[in-house]
Structures are given as structure tokens and as C-alpha cells.
């Protein structure tokens, strides 16, 4: 299914397909990770643009899903709601498992041939440092990018969705 020009995993209800169905899916579209990202974050967009170019060069190895889009559906994304997705990056693997934080970045970079960028995270103390730094970034990214705090964004989103119904 395609919404807003993104390749999507096939889903049945809110569940990612079974391993047998996933294997068949992978043979068709080469997706290694579905990456949930904040399309309203200017720094996130820059990184996603780079990853998207590299993914496209490899036949679409990443399925990008903009959580800020009006068409974002938690049901199509392992029931990860907007608020949860805004707190840290999430990835969904073809087997249905969810990865977050540095592991999501690591999987995305591996999918585009840049796995070496996160190779240092195989060293446990360096992994801990990377996770701590990422968590600091995740907690502060809205302020750093000049955006409203999460409570304000959630209130605005609620008002917008109320107006549509």
C-alpha cells in the first residue's frame, strides 16, 4: 500500500505479516526496516533525506513513515501512537520486532550500506555513551530545533483532529 509516496509494509489489521508472508514481502520490495520519523523536525528531515537517497539507490531498503503526517496510522505501525513516537525514534523490522534509539539508527544505516557508522556501538561502553547522548538529544530536540514542547504539540494535534471530525 502506498500513502504519500512512501512504501509501506503489508499489514493485516494492526499486525505485521507472519514470517512466511514477510519473506515473500522482502523478495518483492527489499525493505529491511520501517523508520518512524518526525517530518516536522528540520534536523530529522535532513538525515531522512540522506537515508532516503541511499535507500532508493538500493531499491528501497527503508520504508519511511512520517509520524507528523495527517495520514499517520498507529494501527499500521505496531500501535505506536504519535506521542510515543515523538519521544524517541522507532523502527519496525520485517519480522515485526520494534527497535528504538541507537538500535533503530544502526539498523537504518546498515540498510543503506553505512553500518560502519554505528559499528562502534558493538563495544559495550561506547554503546552506553551513544545511548546516553541520544537520550539527551531526544529529550531536547524540540527545544533545540525551536519547536514547541511536546504537550503543546499534542494539544495542537488534538485540536486539529477535533476540527476534522
N, CA, C and O atoms as a DFTB+ gen file, in Angstrom:
660 C
 N C O
     1  1       0.855      -1.169       0.000
     2  2       0.000       0.000       0.000
     3  2       0.895       1.223       0.000
     4  3       1.976       1.193       0.588
     5  1       0.474       2.285      -0.639
     6  2       1.288       3.490      -0.691
     7  2       0.469       4.691      -0.251
     8  3      -0.614       4.947      -0.778
     9  1       0.996       5.421       0.719
    10  2       0.359       6.639       1.195
    11  2       1.410       7.732       1.152
    12  3       2.514       7.545       1.662
    13  1       1.095       8.843       0.565
    14  2       2.013       9.977       0.493
    15  2       3.376       9.581      -0.080
    16  3       4.411      10.077       0.366
    17  1       3.367       8.698      -1.057
    18  2       4.603       8.341      -1.727
    19  2       5.556       7.477      -0.914
    20  3       6.721       7.353      -1.291
    21  1       5.116       6.881       0.176
    22  2       6.015       6.021       0.941
    23  2       5.666       4.570       0.687
    24  3       4.500       4.228       0.490
    25  1       6.677       3.718       0.693
    26  2       6.439       2.291       0.588
    27  2       6.069       1.801       1.975
    28  3       6.707       2.174       2.960
    29  1       5.057       0.982       2.057
    30  2       4.578       0.504       3.354
    31  2       4.692      -1.011       3.429
    32  3       4.534      -1.698       2.419
    33  1       4.963      -1.534       4.614
    34  2       4.869      -2.970       4.828
    35  2       3.412      -3.347       4.639
    36  3       2.523      -2.554       4.949
    37  1       3.160      -4.519       4.145
    38  2       1.790      -5.014       4.107
    39  2       1.408      -5.409       5.518
    40  3       2.200      -6.021       6.235
    41  1       0.209      -5.062       5.913
    42  2      -0.230      -5.432       7.248
    43  2      -1.590      -6.074       7.207
    44  3      -2.371      -5.858       6.280
    45  1      -1.865      -6.864       8.216
    46  2      -3.175      -7.451       8.412
    47  2      -3.667      -6.888       9.726
    48  3      -3.124      -7.231      10.776
    49  1      -4.673      -6.038       9.704
    50  2      -5.103      -5.349      10.919
    51  2      -3.950      -4.497      11.410
    52  3      -3.376      -3.721      10.646
    53  1      -3.608      -4.638      12.689
    54  2      -2.505      -3.848      13.219
    55  2      -1.226      -4.663      13.321
    56  3      -0.227      -4.170      13.844
    57  1      -1.235      -5.899      12.832
    58  2      -0.066      -6.754      12.962
    59  2       0.715      -6.823      11.654
    60  3       0.131      -6.850      10.571
    61  1       2.036      -6.851      11.768
    62  2       2.878      -7.078      10.606
    63  2       2.694      -8.544      10.233
    64  3       2.476      -9.387      11.104
    65  1       2.780      -8.848       8.950
    66  2       2.522     -10.203       8.485
    67  2       3.453     -11.237       9.112
    68  3       4.485     -10.895       9.690
    69  1       3.072     -12.496       8.988
    70  2       3.844     -13.606       9.546
    71  2       5.195     -13.705       8.873
    72  3       5.443     -13.051       7.859
    73  1       6.090     -14.541       9.449
    74  2       7.432     -14.700       8.901
    75  2       7.375     -15.168       7.437
    76  3       8.123     -14.658       6.603
    77  1       6.511     -16.117       7.120
    78  2       6.407     -16.594       5.742
    79  2       5.950     -15.472       4.818
    80  3       6.488     -15.306       3.723
    81  1       4.956     -14.702       5.258
    82  2       4.478     -13.582       4.451
    83  2       5.542     -12.502       4.345
    84  3       5.687     -11.874       3.296
    85  1       6.299     -12.275       5.437
    86  2       7.355     -11.276       5.439
    87  2       8.444     -11.649       4.452
    88  3       8.945     -10.786       3.731
    89  1       8.823     -12.933       4.407
    90  2       9.851     -13.373       3.473
    91  2       9.407     -13.090       2.048
    92  3      10.201     -12.639       1.222
    93  1       8.152     -13.352       1.762
    94  2       7.612     -13.067       0.434
    95  2       7.654     -11.556       0.176
    96  3       8.000     -11.133      -0.927
    97  1       7.310     -10.745       1.170
    98  2       7.318      -9.296       1.043
    99  2       8.724      -8.799       0.757
   100  3       8.917      -7.958      -0.122
   101  1       9.719      -9.314       1.497
   102  2      11.089      -8.860       1.315
   103  2      11.578      -9.125      -0.098
   104  3      12.309      -8.314      -0.668
   105  1      11.179     -10.259      -0.665
   106  2      11.597     -10.584      -2.015
   107  2      11.064      -9.589      -3.030
   108  3      11.660      -9.397      -4.090
   109  1       9.960      -8.967      -2.713
   110  2       9.345      -8.019      -3.641
   111  2       9.895      -6.610      -3.509
   112  3      10.105      -5.934      -4.516
   113  1      10.136      -6.148      -2.270
   114  2      10.474      -4.739      -2.151
   115  2      11.740      -4.433      -1.371
   116  3      12.078      -3.260      -1.213
   117  1      12.457      -5.439      -0.874
   118  2      13.784      -5.204      -0.303
   119  2      13.810      -4.403       0.998
   120  3      14.890      -4.019       1.447
   121  1      12.667      -4.141       1.614
   122  2      12.622      -3.322       2.830
   123  2      13.255      -4.074       3.991
   124  3      12.905      -5.222       4.263
   125  1      14.193      -3.415       4.676
   126  2      14.867      -4.005       5.832
   127  2      14.405      -3.383       7.152
   128  3      14.576      -3.977       8.216
   129  1      13.824      -2.193       7.077
   130  2      13.330      -1.519       8.279
   131  2      12.306      -0.472       7.879
   132  3      12.445       0.191       6.852
   133  1      11.294      -0.336       8.689
   134  2      10.354       0.782       8.572
   135  2      10.795       1.777       9.637
   136  3      10.846       1.439      10.819
   137  1      11.112       2.993       9.229
   138  2      11.624       4.005      10.143
   139  2      10.558       5.060      10.380
   140  3      10.130       5.741       9.448
   141  1      10.127       5.196      11.641
   142  2       9.150       6.215      12.017
   143  2       9.931       7.467      12.395
   144  3      10.765       7.437      13.300
   145  1       9.661       8.556      11.706
   146  2      10.416       9.780      11.948
   147  2       9.474      10.976      12.021
   148  3       8.338      10.924      11.548
   149  1       9.969      12.050      12.622
   150  2       9.199      13.289      12.780
   151  2       9.490      14.204      11.597
   152  3      10.542      14.841      11.539
   153  1       8.562      14.263      10.664
   154  2       8.731      15.077       9.470
   155  2       8.688      16.570       9.727
   156  3       9.004      17.357       8.834
   157  1       8.303      16.981      10.933
   158  2       8.309      18.404      11.278
   159  2       9.629      18.833      11.913
   160  3       9.818      20.014      12.204
   161  1      10.537      17.895      12.128
   162  2      11.840      18.192      12.729
   163  2      12.840      18.468      11.613
   164  3      13.145      17.570      10.828
   165  1      13.353      19.687      11.527
   166  2      14.246      20.018      10.410
   167  2      15.534      19.193      10.391
   168  3      16.003      18.831       9.312
   169  1      16.105      18.893      11.524
   170  2      17.323      18.067      11.547
   171  2      17.012      16.617      11.194
   172  3      17.786      15.953      10.505
   173  1      15.875      16.141      11.674
   174  2      15.461      14.773      11.344
   175  2      15.247      14.652       9.834
   176  3      15.655      13.664       9.223
   177  1      14.620      15.640       9.249
   178  2      14.355      15.641       7.806
   179  2      15.650      15.575       7.001
   180  3      15.721      14.872       5.992
   181  1      16.669      16.302       7.441
   182  2      17.953      16.270       6.719
   183  2      18.537      14.868       6.728
   184  3      19.009      14.378       5.702
   185  1      18.505      14.224       7.887
   186  2      19.039      12.863       7.968
   187  2      18.188      11.895       7.147
   188  3      18.723      11.035       6.447
   189  1      16.879      12.033       7.231
   190  2      15.985      11.168       6.457
   191  2      16.204      11.373       4.960
   192  3      16.189      10.401       4.204
   193  1      16.407      12.607       4.516
   194  2      16.671      12.859       3.095
   195  2      17.902      12.090       2.623
   196  3      17.890      11.483       1.552
   197  1      18.966      12.117       3.428
   198  2      20.185      11.389       3.078
   199  2      19.913       9.893       3.046
   200  3      20.305       9.211       2.099
   201  1      19.241       9.374       4.075
   202  2      18.932       7.952       4.122
   203  2      18.004       7.547       2.979
   204  3      18.163       6.471       2.402
   205  1      17.036       8.405       2.651
   206  2      16.093       8.102       1.565
   207  2      16.825       7.978       0.226
   208  3      16.554       7.063      -0.552
   209  1      17.751       8.900      -0.037
   210  2      18.512       8.823      -1.298
   211  2      19.268       7.493      -1.377
   212  3      19.233       6.813      -2.403
   213  1      19.938       7.135      -0.306
   214  2      20.715       5.901      -0.293
   215  2      19.791       4.673      -0.350
   216  3      20.117       3.685      -1.008
   217  1      18.663       4.731       0.324
   218  2      17.700       3.636       0.286
   219  2      17.182       3.440      -1.138
   220  3      17.115       2.315      -1.632
   221  1      16.822       4.532      -1.784
   222  2      16.315       4.452      -3.150
   223  2      17.358       3.870      -4.099
   224  3      17.015       3.111      -5.006
   225  1      18.629       4.218      -3.899
   226  2      19.718       3.673      -4.724
   227  2      19.831       2.160      -4.569
   228  3      20.333       1.482      -5.465
   229  1      19.375       1.634      -3.453
   230  2      19.462       0.203      -3.164
   231  2      18.114      -0.496      -3.349
   232  3      17.933      -1.620      -2.880
   233  1      17.194       0.139      -4.009
   234  2      15.908      -0.487      -4.297
   235  2      14.869      -0.351      -3.208
   236  3      13.912      -1.124      -3.164
   237  1      15.042       0.623      -2.322
   238  2      14.036       0.871      -1.285
   239  2      14.211      -0.002      -0.061
   240  3      13.317      -0.775       0.282
   241  1      15.349       0.110       0.600
   242  2      15.643      -0.723       1.770
   243  2      15.028      -0.190       3.065
   244  3      14.956      -0.906       4.064
   245  1      14.589       1.061       3.043
   246  2      13.936       1.645       4.213
   247  2      12.556       2.144       3.806
   248  3      12.390       2.788       2.770
   249  1      11.584       1.839       4.630
   250  2      10.220       2.332       4.472
   251  2      10.083       3.496       5.454
   252  3      10.045       3.279       6.665
   253  1      10.010       4.706       4.955
   254  2       9.950       5.903       5.800
   255  2       8.498       6.259       6.095
   256  3       7.672       6.351       5.187
   257  1       8.200       6.458       7.368
   258  2       6.853       6.823       7.780
   259  2       6.940       8.090       8.622
   260  3       7.551       8.103       9.690
   261  1       6.318       9.151       8.121
   262  2       6.308      10.445       8.796
   263  2       5.193      10.465       9.838
   264  3       4.010      10.508       9.501
   265  1       5.591      10.433      11.108
   266  2       4.598      10.404      12.188
   267  2       3.823      11.709      12.296
   268  3       2.743      11.739      12.886
   269  1       4.365      12.798      11.730
   270  2       3.694      14.092      11.786
   271  2       2.631      14.236      10.691
   272  3       1.849      15.186      10.700
   273  1       2.609      13.299       9.762
   274  2       1.639      13.338       8.671
   275  2       0.228      13.129       9.200
   276  3       0.019      12.373      10.149
   277  1      -0.735      13.798       8.590
   278  2      -2.140      13.620       8.967
   279  2      -2.604      12.196       8.704
   280  3      -3.581      11.740       9.297
   281  1      -1.907      11.488       7.814
   282  2      -2.308      10.123       7.478
   283  2      -1.593       9.075       8.333
   284  3      -1.788       7.879       8.116
   285  1      -0.767       9.494       9.302
   286  2      -0.062       8.525      10.137
   287  2      -1.079       7.666      10.880
   288  3      -2.034       8.175      11.467
   289  1      -0.856       6.359      10.843
   290  2      -1.775       5.414      11.478
   291  2      -1.023       4.501      12.441
   292  3      -0.232       3.666      12.004
   293  1      -1.258       4.647      13.748
   294  2      -0.638       3.729      14.700
   295  2      -0.960       2.263      14.386
   296  3      -0.113       1.389      14.567
   297  1      -2.178       1.996      13.919
   298  2      -2.585       0.626      13.619
   299  2      -1.692      -0.019      12.559
   300  3      -1.512      -1.237      12.565
   301  1      -1.141       0.767      11.666
   302  2      -0.245       0.253      10.630
   303  2       1.200       0.191      11.107
   304  3       2.085      -0.238      10.366
   305  1       1.439       0.618      12.343
   306  2       2.810       0.738      12.850
   307  2       2.942       0.181      14.259
   308  3       3.428       0.850      15.171
   309  1       2.495      -1.061      14.413
   310  2       2.606      -1.773      15.693
   311  2       1.969      -0.998      16.849
   312  3       2.418      -1.106      17.990
   313  1       0.942      -0.232      16.561
   314  2       0.209       0.551      17.564
   315  2       1.081       1.560      18.307
   316  3       0.815       1.883      19.465
   317  1       2.119       2.055      17.639
   318  2       2.970       3.101      18.220
   319  2       2.273       4.432      17.955
   320  3       2.227       4.904      16.819
   321  1       1.734       5.030      19.012
   322  2       0.992       6.274      18.840
   323  2       1.945       7.462      18.643
   324  3       3.150       7.359      18.873
   325  1       1.379       8.567      18.220
   326  2       2.158       9.764      17.919
   327  2       3.001      10.198      19.114
   328  3       4.189      10.480      18.957
   329  1       2.413      10.254      20.292
   330  2       3.139      10.712      21.480
   331  2       4.344       9.816      21.773
   332  3       5.435      10.313      22.051
   333  1       4.152       8.527      21.712
   334  2       5.255       7.584      21.943
   335  2       6.332       7.754      20.882
   336  3       7.524       7.781      21.192
   337  1       5.906       7.868      19.634
   338  2       6.868       8.023      18.535
   339  2       7.643       9.333      18.638
   340  3       8.783       9.412      18.180
   341  1       7.049      10.344      19.225
   342  2       7.741      11.635      19.370
   343  2       8.830      11.600      20.443
   344  3       9.718      12.452      20.434
   345  1       8.784      10.648      21.357
   346  2       9.748      10.624      22.454
   347  2      11.099      10.052      22.042
   348  3      12.121      10.384      22.644
   349  1      11.115       9.197      21.024
   350  2      12.359       8.615      20.528
   351  2      12.085       7.955      19.186
   352  3      10.938       7.664      18.846
   353  1      13.140       7.726      18.435
   354  2      12.977       7.110      17.117
   355  2      12.613       5.639      17.266
   356  3      13.087       4.949      18.169
   357  1      11.764       5.180      16.363
   358  2      11.321       3.785      16.342
   359  2      11.544       3.209      14.948
   360  3      11.395       3.899      13.939
   361  1      11.899       1.950      14.919
   362  2      11.971       1.203      13.678
   363  2      11.217      -0.092      13.840
   364  3      11.169      -0.661      14.931
   365  1      10.631      -0.558      12.764
   366  2       9.928      -1.837      12.773
   367  2      10.617      -2.731      11.746
   368  3      10.733      -2.373      10.574
   369  1      11.063      -3.875      12.194
   370  2      11.763      -4.811      11.323
   371  2      10.758      -5.706      10.615
   372  3       9.628      -5.848      11.083
   373  1      11.146      -6.313       9.495
   374  2      10.204      -7.162       8.765
   375  2       9.610      -8.303       9.584
   376  3       8.515      -8.775       9.278
   377  1      10.319      -8.756      10.627
   378  2       9.778      -9.824      11.468
   379  2       8.780      -9.296      12.497
   380  3       8.231     -10.067      13.283
   381  1       8.544      -7.973      12.493
   382  2       7.569      -7.368      13.385
   383  2       8.148      -6.811      14.671
   384  3       7.437      -6.147      15.425
   385  1       9.425      -7.066      14.940
   386  2      10.006      -6.536      16.170
   387  2      10.263      -5.036      16.035
   388  3      10.548      -4.527      14.951
   389  1      10.154      -4.350      17.164
   390  2      10.345      -2.902      17.210
   391  2      11.709      -2.623      17.825
   392  3      12.062      -3.180      18.865
   393  1      12.472      -1.752      17.169
   394  2      13.751      -1.295      17.704
   395  2      13.653       0.212      17.921
   396  3      12.952       0.912      17.190
   397  1      14.362       0.699      18.934
   398  2      14.320       2.131      19.241
   399  2      15.728       2.648      19.465
   400  3      16.695       1.888      19.524
   401  1      15.814       3.972      19.588
   402  2      17.054       4.637      19.970
   403  2      18.192       4.293      19.001
   404  3      17.983       4.225      17.790
   405  1      19.384       4.080      19.538
   406  2      20.568       3.819      18.716
   407  2      20.371       2.581      17.844
   408  3      20.842       2.553      16.707
   409  1      19.692       1.570      18.347
   410  2      19.476       0.350      17.558
   411  2      18.670       0.653      16.294
   412  3      18.935       0.059      15.249
   413  1      17.707       1.550      16.361
   414  2      16.935       1.922      15.169
   415  2      17.836       2.615      14.150
   416  3      17.770       2.325      12.955
   417  1      18.675       3.529      14.624
   418  2      19.614       4.185      13.706
   419  2      20.584       3.179      13.103
   420  3      20.859       3.217      11.904
   421  1      21.098       2.285      13.928
   422  2      22.057       1.273      13.481
   423  2      21.442       0.442      12.354
   424  3      22.078       0.235      11.320
   425  1      20.216      -0.032      12.547
   426  2      19.539      -0.848      11.529
   427  2      19.287      -0.037      10.249
   428  3      19.444      -0.556       9.144
   429  1      18.902       1.212      10.400
   430  2      18.652       2.057       9.223
   431  2      19.941       2.296       8.444
   432  3      19.956       2.208       7.217
   433  1      21.005       2.593       9.149
   434  2      22.290       2.830       8.477
   435  2      22.816       1.549       7.829
   436  3      23.404       1.607       6.750
   437  1      22.618       0.415       8.458
   438  2      23.003      -0.858       7.843
   439  2      22.218      -1.085       6.556
   440  3      22.762      -1.594       5.576
   441  1      20.947      -0.711       6.557
   442  2      20.084      -0.921       5.390
   443  2      20.536      -0.124       4.170
   444  3      20.198      -0.474       3.039
   445  1      21.298       0.946       4.392
   446  2      21.757       1.768       3.261
   447  2      23.270       1.656       3.043
   448  3      23.873       2.492       2.369
   449  1      23.870       0.619       3.618
   450  2      25.294       0.393       3.389
   451  2      26.226       1.239       4.228
   452  3      27.411       1.353       3.917
   453  1      25.705       1.835       5.289
   454  2      26.535       2.673       6.163
   455  2      26.621       2.105       7.582
   456  3      26.775       2.853       8.548
   457  1      26.524       0.801       7.699
   458  2      26.562       0.164       9.003
   459  2      27.814       0.478       9.795
   460  3      27.805       0.457      11.026
   461  1      28.894       0.770       9.082
   462  2      30.156       1.094       9.753
   463  2      30.039       2.321      10.648
   464  3      30.796       2.454      11.610
   465  1      29.102       3.220      10.348
   466  2      28.938       4.435      11.146
   467  2      28.589       4.083      12.599
   468  3      29.037       4.756      13.527
   469  1      27.802       3.046      12.788
   470  2      27.383       2.648      14.127
   471  2      28.115       1.399      14.627
   472  3      27.720       0.825      15.642
   473  1      29.167       0.971      13.936
   474  2      29.931      -0.210      14.350
   475  2      30.507      -0.045      15.757
   476  3      30.639      -1.025      16.491
   477  1      30.845       1.168      16.130
   478  2      31.413       1.414      17.460
   479  2      30.459       0.991      18.579
   480  3      30.895       0.747      19.704
   481  1      29.163       0.902      18.277
   482  2      28.189       0.553      19.317
   483  2      28.259      -0.928      19.698
   484  3      27.560      -1.364      20.613
   485  1      29.090      -1.696      19.011
   486  2      29.296      -3.095      19.387
   487  2      30.185      -3.194      20.629
   488  3      30.238      -4.241      21.274
   489  1      30.874      -2.118      20.960
   490  2      31.703      -2.069      22.162
   491  2      30.806      -1.558      23.291
   492  3      30.387      -0.401      23.266
   493  1      30.505      -2.407      24.283
   494  2      29.508      -2.044      25.309
   495  2      29.672      -0.652      25.943
   496  3      28.679       0.070      26.026
   497  1      30.865      -0.232      26.393
   498  2      30.935       1.105      26.995
   499  2      30.610       2.223      25.991
   500  3      30.017       3.239      26.353
   501  1      31.000       2.025      24.742
   502  2      30.700       3.037      23.717
   503  2      29.202       3.044      23.395
   504  3      28.626       4.094      23.112
   505  1      28.586       1.876      23.441
   506  2      27.136       1.783      23.216
   507  2      26.393       2.574      24.299
   508  3      25.445       3.304      24.010
   509  1      26.839       2.417      25.545
   510  2      26.209       3.131      26.665
   511  2      26.329       4.639      26.454
   512  3      25.355       5.370      26.633
   513  1      27.512       5.103      26.077
   514  2      27.718       6.536      25.839
   515  2      26.816       7.015      24.702
   516  3      26.193       8.073      24.802
   517  1      26.748       6.237      23.626
   518  2      25.894       6.616      22.489
   519  2      24.435       6.706      22.912
   520  3      23.738       7.644      22.527
   521  1      23.965       5.747      23.695
   522  2      22.574       5.754      24.163
   523  2      22.303       6.972      25.049
   524  3      21.270       7.628      24.912
   525  1      23.241       7.272      25.965
   526  2      23.071       8.438      26.847
   527  2      22.994       9.715      26.027
   528  3      22.125      10.555      26.260
   529  1      23.906       9.865      25.060
   530  2      23.897      11.074      24.226
   531  2      22.629      11.162      23.382
   532  3      22.050      12.239      23.239
   533  1      22.199      10.032      22.823
   534  2      20.965      10.053      22.045
   535  2      19.779      10.439      22.926
   536  3      18.941      11.243      22.517
   537  1      19.703       9.878      24.119
   538  2      18.588      10.189      25.016
   539  2      18.567      11.671      25.398
   540  3      17.493      12.257      25.536
   541  1      19.732      12.273      25.568
   542  2      19.793      13.722      25.819
   543  2      19.230      14.466      24.614
   544  3      18.419      15.380      24.764
   545  1      19.663      14.071      23.420
   546  2      19.154      14.692      22.195
   547  2      17.635      14.520      22.093
   548  3      16.915      15.486      21.839
   549  1      17.152      13.288      22.290
   550  2      15.721      13.007      22.146
   551  2      14.878      13.853      23.103
   552  3      13.805      14.331      22.735
   553  1      15.370      14.034      24.333
   554  2      14.630      14.845      25.316
   555  2      14.634      16.330      24.963
   556  3      13.724      17.059      25.358
   557  1      15.631      16.782      24.236
   558  2      15.794      18.211      23.985
   559  2      15.619      18.642      22.529
   560  3      15.731      19.831      22.233
   561  1      15.349      17.716      21.620
   562  2      15.345      18.056      20.199
   563  2      14.283      19.096      19.823
   564  3      14.508      19.911      18.928
   565  1      13.157      19.075      20.482
   566  2      12.126      20.055      20.149
   567  2      12.607      21.469      20.470
   568  3      12.469      22.383      19.656
   569  1      13.167      21.633      21.649
   570  2      13.676      22.944      22.057
   571  2      14.854      23.364      21.175
   572  3      14.927      24.512      20.737
   573  1      15.777      22.431      20.918
   574  2      16.968      22.732      20.121
   575  2      16.587      23.173      18.707
   576  3      17.256      24.025      18.124
   577  1      15.532      22.606      18.161
   578  2      15.109      22.955      16.805
   579  2      14.074      24.090      16.783
   580  3      13.493      24.385      15.739
   581  1      13.849      24.725      17.946
   582  2      12.974      25.888      18.001
   583  2      11.495      25.565      17.941
   584  3      10.695      26.401      17.521
   585  1      11.125      24.382      18.348
   586  2       9.718      23.970      18.283
   587  2       9.064      24.033      19.652
   588  3       9.739      24.161      20.673
   589  1       7.772      23.942      19.657
   590  2       7.003      23.914      20.907
   591  2       7.314      22.630      21.664
   592  3       7.819      21.667      21.087
   593  1       7.008      22.622      22.965
   594  2       7.209      21.399      23.747
   595  2       6.170      20.360      23.335
   596  3       5.185      20.682      22.672
   597  1       6.401      19.113      23.736
   598  2       5.538      18.012      23.300
   599  2       4.091      18.192      23.744
   600  3       3.173      17.875      22.988
   601  1       3.869      18.695      24.959
   602  2       2.492      18.900      25.421
   603  2       1.745      19.874      24.514
   604  3       0.573      19.660      24.205
   605  1       2.419      20.945      24.085
   606  2       1.799      21.923      23.180
   607  2       1.506      21.282      21.824
   608  3       0.429      21.474      21.261
   609  1       2.462      20.527      21.309
   610  2       2.270      19.856      20.017
   611  2       1.092      18.890      20.099
   612  3       0.269      18.829      19.184
   613  1       1.011      18.139      21.190
   614  2      -0.100      17.193      21.363
   615  2      -1.442      17.917      21.445
   616  3      -2.433      17.461      20.875
   617  1      -1.472      19.049      22.157
   618  2      -2.711      19.836      22.254
   619  2      -3.123      20.354      20.887
   620  3      -4.298      20.290      20.524
   621  1      -2.163      20.868      20.125
   622  2      -2.460      21.380      18.783
   623  2      -2.952      20.269      17.874
   624  3      -3.886      20.464      17.096
   625  1      -2.327      19.107      17.970
   626  2      -2.728      17.971      17.144
   627  2      -4.152      17.528      17.506
   628  3      -4.942      17.172      16.632
   629  1      -4.462      17.555      18.788
   630  2      -5.808      17.173      19.248
   631  2      -6.851      18.154      18.711
   632  3      -7.924      17.739      18.272
   633  1      -6.540      19.449      18.743
   634  2      -7.451      20.469      18.223
   635  2      -7.666      20.262      16.732
   636  3      -8.795      20.343      16.247
   637  1      -6.577      19.991      15.996
   638  2      -6.697      19.776      14.551
   639  2      -7.539      18.549      14.234
   640  3      -8.368      18.587      13.325
   641  1      -7.333      17.446      14.984
   642  2      -8.105      16.238      14.707
   643  2      -9.570      16.421      15.098
   644  3     -10.446      15.823      14.473
   645  1      -9.851      17.220      16.102
   646  2     -11.231      17.506      16.507
   647  2     -11.941      18.297      15.421
   648  3     -13.115      18.053      15.141
   649  1     -11.237      19.248      14.803
   650  2     -11.829      20.063      13.731
   651  2     -12.171      19.219      12.510
   652  3     -13.123      19.534      11.795
   653  1     -11.398      18.132      12.251
   654  2     -11.644      17.284      11.089
   655  2     -12.848      16.384      11.280
   656  3     -13.453      15.958      10.297
   657  1     -13.214      16.083      12.521
   658  2     -14.333      15.155      12.747
   659  2     -15.637      15.863      12.923
   660  3     -16.667      15.218      13.121
